[in-house]
Amino acid sequence: PNDTRIAFMDNRSRWENGDYVRDPSVIFLTSSDSISGFQISPIDSKISFFAPQWISNNHVVFTGRDTEDRIGVYGDDSDGSNFTDYTPWRNINKSALAPSNRWLAFLESNQLFLLEFETREIYQIASFQPLSDGWGYSILWSPDADYLFIDIKGSQWMVSLYSGEVIEYNPELQLF
């Protein structure tokens, strides 16, 4: 967060005898001037962690896949003392950290949720009905964090976080 520490993932999955073996990956922290680091994700975890992001000077959040193949959001302090499951019993398709690092928007199936890190509260914001059977999920914050832009299977929406209004994307509509 201040150019002195780096959070990174060590992927331990591998090919073995022609089969892909998915071993849990782990999150490490190191200083920017060192090649050694220490693990902050639980040592005995069965969760594969990925995508670490700092939300404060001493707390990093990351997504992970558990043994039941559900994807959730986890976090830990930089000394490894505060491992937290922010989204228990969720299965997240995609997530995006707000520019302020205070909120995390995530899609679960065709529903949009906001997670407030400070209170650990989760709020359902909107539901979507994709117009096609396309593939993929995307979520993006506006720079001022007033809007979220959502793409689910090729259908797009803009969501106002103040009014709750959901605007379906129309290629002829000029949003900006």
PDB file of C-alpha atoms in Angstrom, residues 6-145:
ATOM      1  CA  ILE A   6       3.968  -6.652  -1.521  1.00  0.00           C
ATOM      2  CA  ALA A   7       1.183  -9.238  -1.294  1.00  0.00           C
ATOM      3  CA  PHE A   8       1.389 -12.082  -3.782  1.00  0.00           C
ATOM      4  CA  MET A   9      -0.042 -15.524  -4.478  1.00  0.00           C
ATOM      5  CA  ASP A  10       1.940 -18.741  -4.705  1.00  0.00           C
ATOM      6  CA  ASN A  11       0.001 -21.129  -6.941  1.00  0.00           C
ATOM      7  CA  ARG A  12       0.796 -24.690  -5.981  1.00  0.00           C
ATOM      8  CA  SER A  13      -1.369 -26.385  -8.604  1.00  0.00           C
ATOM      9  CA  ARG A  14       0.487 -28.514 -11.097  1.00  0.00           C
ATOM     10  CA  TRP A  15       0.314 -31.134 -13.835  1.00  0.00           C
ATOM     11  CA  GLU A  16       1.037 -34.620 -12.554  1.00  0.00           C
ATOM     12  CA  ASN A  17       0.988 -37.731 -14.760  1.00  0.00           C
ATOM     13  CA  GLY A  18      -1.172 -35.948 -17.325  1.00  0.00           C
ATOM     14  CA  ASP A  19      -3.701 -34.737 -14.726  1.00  0.00           C
ATOM     15  CA  TYR A  20      -4.117 -31.224 -13.377  1.00  0.00           C
ATOM     16  CA  VAL A  21      -3.805 -31.302  -9.577  1.00  0.00           C
ATOM     17  CA  ARG A  22      -5.311 -28.248  -7.866  1.00  0.00           C
ATOM     18  CA  ASP A  23      -3.487 -27.800  -4.586  1.00  0.00           C
ATOM     19  CA  PRO A  24      -4.419 -24.851  -2.411  1.00  0.00           C
ATOM     20  CA  SER A  25      -2.490 -21.711  -3.267  1.00  0.00           C
ATOM     21  CA  VAL A  26      -1.361 -19.359  -0.525  1.00  0.00           C
ATOM     22  CA  ILE A  27      -0.933 -15.618   0.008  1.00  0.00           C
ATOM     23  CA  PHE A  28       2.497 -14.311   1.024  1.00  0.00           C
ATOM     24  CA  LEU A  29       3.690 -10.884   2.125  1.00  0.00           C
ATOM     25  CA  THR A  30       7.172  -9.523   1.653  1.00  0.00           C
ATOM     26  CA  SER A  31       8.892  -6.173   1.834  1.00  0.00           C
ATOM     27  CA  SER A  32       9.665  -4.478  -1.456  1.00  0.00           C
ATOM     28  CA  ASP A  33      13.415  -4.794  -0.825  1.00  0.00           C
ATOM     29  CA  SER A  34      13.435  -8.481   0.118  1.00  0.00           C
ATOM     30  CA  ILE A  35      13.093 -11.793  -1.672  1.00  0.00           C
ATOM     31  CA  SER A  36      11.810 -13.659   1.380  1.00  0.00           C
ATOM     32  CA  GLY A  37       8.273 -13.427   2.684  1.00  0.00           C
ATOM     33  CA  PHE A  38       5.854 -15.046   5.047  1.00  0.00           C
ATOM     34  CA  GLN A  39       2.519 -16.721   4.531  1.00  0.00           C
ATOM     35  CA  ILE A  40      -0.574 -14.937   5.840  1.00  0.00           C
ATOM     36  CA  SER A  41      -3.265 -17.294   4.522  1.00  0.00           C
ATOM     37  CA  PRO A  42      -3.981 -20.160   6.939  1.00  0.00           C
ATOM     38  CA  ILE A  43      -1.280 -22.817   6.692  1.00  0.00           C
ATOM     39  CA  ASP A  44      -3.704 -25.768   6.843  1.00  0.00           C
ATOM     40  CA  SER A  45      -6.307 -24.178   4.582  1.00  0.00           C
ATOM     41  CA  LYS A  46      -7.937 -26.112   1.758  1.00  0.00           C
ATOM     42  CA  ILE A  47      -8.768 -22.828   0.031  1.00  0.00           C
ATOM     43  CA  SER A  48      -6.957 -21.726  -3.136  1.00  0.00           C
ATOM     44  CA  PHE A  49      -6.339 -18.017  -2.723  1.00  0.00           C
ATOM     45  CA  PHE A  50      -5.788 -15.464  -5.469  1.00  0.00           C
ATOM     46  CA  ALA A  51      -5.968 -11.741  -6.364  1.00  0.00           C
ATOM     47  CA  PRO A  52      -4.629  -9.991  -3.202  1.00  0.00           C
ATOM     48  CA  GLN A  53      -5.469  -6.287  -2.840  1.00  0.00           C
ATOM     49  CA  TRP A  54      -4.620  -3.883  -0.013  1.00  0.00           C
ATOM     50  CA  ILE A  55      -7.565  -2.063   1.609  1.00  0.00           C
ATOM     51  CA  SER A  56      -5.493  -0.277   4.266  1.00  0.00           C
ATOM     52  CA  ASN A  57      -1.863   0.005   5.330  1.00  0.00           C
ATOM     53  CA  ASN A  58      -2.067  -3.286   7.208  1.00  0.00           C
ATOM     54  CA  HIS A  59      -4.999  -5.301   5.793  1.00  0.00           C
ATOM     55  CA  VAL A  60      -5.064  -7.220   2.531  1.00  0.00           C
ATOM     56  CA  VAL A  61      -8.120  -8.899   0.988  1.00  0.00           C
ATOM     57  CA  PHE A  62      -8.140 -11.709  -1.533  1.00  0.00           C
ATOM     58  CA  THR A  63     -10.542 -14.061  -3.198  1.00  0.00           C
ATOM     59  CA  GLY A  64     -10.372 -17.805  -2.771  1.00  0.00           C
ATOM     60  CA  ARG A  65     -11.933 -21.078  -3.906  1.00  0.00           C
ATOM     61  CA  ASP A  66     -12.882 -23.581  -1.194  1.00  0.00           C
ATOM     62  CA  THR A  67     -13.021 -27.378  -1.392  1.00  0.00           C
ATOM     63  CA  GLU A  68     -16.660 -27.212  -2.523  1.00  0.00           C
ATOM     64  CA  ASP A  69     -15.576 -24.955  -5.419  1.00  0.00           C
ATOM     65  CA  ARG A  70     -17.278 -21.845  -3.974  1.00  0.00           C
ATOM     66  CA  ILE A  71     -15.475 -18.539  -4.398  1.00  0.00           C
ATOM     67  CA  GLY A  72     -15.429 -16.110  -1.475  1.00  0.00           C
ATOM     68  CA  VAL A  73     -13.619 -13.001  -0.207  1.00  0.00           C
ATOM     69  CA  TYR A  74     -11.123 -13.291   2.642  1.00  0.00           C
ATOM     70  CA  GLY A  75      -8.735 -10.935   4.386  1.00  0.00           C
ATOM     71  CA  ASP A  76      -5.878 -10.812   6.855  1.00  0.00           C
ATOM     72  CA  ASP A  77      -3.709  -8.278   8.613  1.00  0.00           C
ATOM     73  CA  SER A  78      -0.147  -7.910   7.402  1.00  0.00           C
ATOM     74  CA  ASP A  79       1.160  -9.892  10.384  1.00  0.00           C
ATOM     75  CA  GLY A  80      -1.199 -12.823   9.684  1.00  0.00           C
ATOM     76  CA  SER A  81      -3.165 -12.311  12.905  1.00  0.00           C
ATOM     77  CA  ASN A  82      -6.687 -11.552  11.652  1.00  0.00           C
ATOM     78  CA  PHE A  83      -7.843 -14.032   8.996  1.00  0.00           C
ATOM     79  CA  THR A  84     -11.441 -13.174   8.069  1.00  0.00           C
ATOM     80  CA  ASP A  85     -14.036 -14.808   5.808  1.00  0.00           C
ATOM     81  CA  TYR A  86     -16.041 -11.798   4.599  1.00  0.00           C
ATOM     82  CA  THR A  87     -18.504 -13.776   2.481  1.00  0.00           C
ATOM     83  CA  PRO A  88     -19.318 -17.080   4.199  1.00  0.00           C
ATOM     84  CA  TRP A  89     -21.523 -19.432   2.205  1.00  0.00           C
ATOM     85  CA  ARG A  90     -21.305 -17.311  -0.928  1.00  0.00           C
ATOM     86  CA  ASN A  91     -20.236 -18.228  -4.439  1.00  0.00           C
ATOM     87  CA  ILE A  92     -18.931 -15.100  -6.091  1.00  0.00           C
ATOM     88  CA  ASN A  93     -18.717 -14.820  -9.868  1.00  0.00           C
ATOM     89  CA  LYS A  94     -16.777 -11.555  -9.954  1.00  0.00           C
ATOM     90  CA  SER A  95     -15.791  -8.785  -7.558  1.00  0.00           C
ATOM     91  CA  ALA A  96     -14.365  -5.268  -7.728  1.00  0.00           C
ATOM     92  CA  LEU A  97     -12.873  -3.104  -5.004  1.00  0.00           C
ATOM     93  CA  ALA A  98     -14.216   0.467  -4.740  1.00  0.00           C
ATOM     94  CA  PRO A  99     -11.755   3.313  -5.376  1.00  0.00           C
ATOM     95  CA  SER A 100     -11.992   4.206  -1.660  1.00  0.00           C
ATOM     96  CA  ASN A 101     -11.212   0.580  -0.624  1.00  0.00           C
ATOM     97  CA  ARG A 102     -14.190   0.791   1.756  1.00  0.00           C
ATOM     98  CA  TRP A 103     -16.565  -1.357  -0.317  1.00  0.00           C
ATOM     99  CA  LEU A 104     -16.384  -4.461  -2.432  1.00  0.00           C
ATOM    100  CA  ALA A 105     -19.027  -4.998  -5.089  1.00  0.00           C
ATOM    101  CA  PHE A 106     -19.590  -8.597  -6.096  1.00  0.00           C
ATOM    102  CA  LEU A 107     -21.837 -10.628  -8.329  1.00  0.00           C
ATOM    103  CA  GLU A 108     -23.323 -13.871  -7.135  1.00  0.00           C
ATOM    104  CA  SER A 109     -25.274 -15.533  -9.910  1.00  0.00           C
ATOM    105  CA  ASN A 110     -27.267 -12.639 -11.407  1.00  0.00           C
ATOM    106  CA  GLN A 111     -27.398 -10.535  -8.237  1.00  0.00           C
ATOM    107  CA  LEU A 112     -25.272  -7.546  -7.236  1.00  0.00           C
ATOM    108  CA  PHE A 113     -24.116  -7.149  -3.625  1.00  0.00           C
ATOM    109  CA  LEU A 114     -22.000  -4.626  -1.720  1.00  0.00           C
ATOM    110  CA  LEU A 115     -19.763  -5.651   1.162  1.00  0.00           C
ATOM    111  CA  GLU A 116     -18.730  -2.932   3.609  1.00  0.00           C
ATOM    112  CA  PHE A 117     -15.392  -4.010   5.079  1.00  0.00           C
ATOM    113  CA  GLU A 118     -15.636  -1.994   8.308  1.00  0.00           C
ATOM    114  CA  THR A 119     -18.979  -3.468   9.428  1.00  0.00           C
ATOM    115  CA  ARG A 120     -18.809  -6.718   7.411  1.00  0.00           C
ATOM    116  CA  GLU A 121     -22.383  -6.041   6.304  1.00  0.00           C
ATOM    117  CA  ILE A 122     -23.538  -7.331   2.925  1.00  0.00           C
ATOM    118  CA  TYR A 123     -26.271  -5.480   1.033  1.00  0.00           C
ATOM    119  CA  GLN A 124     -28.150  -6.772  -1.991  1.00  0.00           C
ATOM    120  CA  ILE A 125     -28.343  -3.931  -4.507  1.00  0.00           C
ATOM    121  CA  ALA A 126     -29.942  -5.320  -7.663  1.00  0.00           C
ATOM    122  CA  SER A 127     -30.893  -8.413  -9.637  1.00  0.00           C
ATOM    123  CA  PHE A 128     -30.373  -8.837 -13.353  1.00  0.00           C
ATOM    124  CA  GLN A 129     -31.879 -10.958 -16.091  1.00  0.00           C
ATOM    125  CA  PRO A 130     -29.314 -11.497 -18.854  1.00  0.00           C
ATOM    126  CA  LEU A 131     -30.739 -11.268 -22.353  1.00  0.00           C
ATOM    127  CA  SER A 132     -28.437 -13.899 -23.808  1.00  0.00           C
ATOM    128  CA  ASP A 133     -26.705 -17.128 -22.930  1.00  0.00           C
ATOM    129  CA  GLY A 134     -23.284 -15.563 -23.324  1.00  0.00           C
ATOM    130  CA  TRP A 135     -20.367 -16.211 -21.032  1.00  0.00           C
ATOM    131  CA  GLY A 136     -18.665 -14.193 -18.348  1.00  0.00           C
ATOM    132  CA  TYR A 137     -19.131 -11.657 -15.597  1.00  0.00           C
ATOM    133  CA  SER A 138     -17.579  -8.192 -15.297  1.00  0.00           C
ATOM    134  CA  ILE A 139     -17.990  -5.449 -12.748  1.00  0.00           C
ATOM    135  CA  LEU A 140     -16.409  -1.988 -12.727  1.00  0.00           C
ATOM    136  CA  TRP A 141     -16.720   1.042 -10.439  1.00  0.00           C
ATOM    137  CA  SER A 142     -17.008   4.568 -11.804  1.00  0.00           C
ATOM    138  CA  PRO A 143     -14.045   6.733 -10.644  1.00  0.00           C
ATOM    139  CA  ASP A 144     -16.306   8.631  -8.199  1.00  0.00           C
ATOM    140  CA  ALA A 145     -17.843   5.338  -6.917  1.00  0.00           C
TER     141      ALA A 145
END
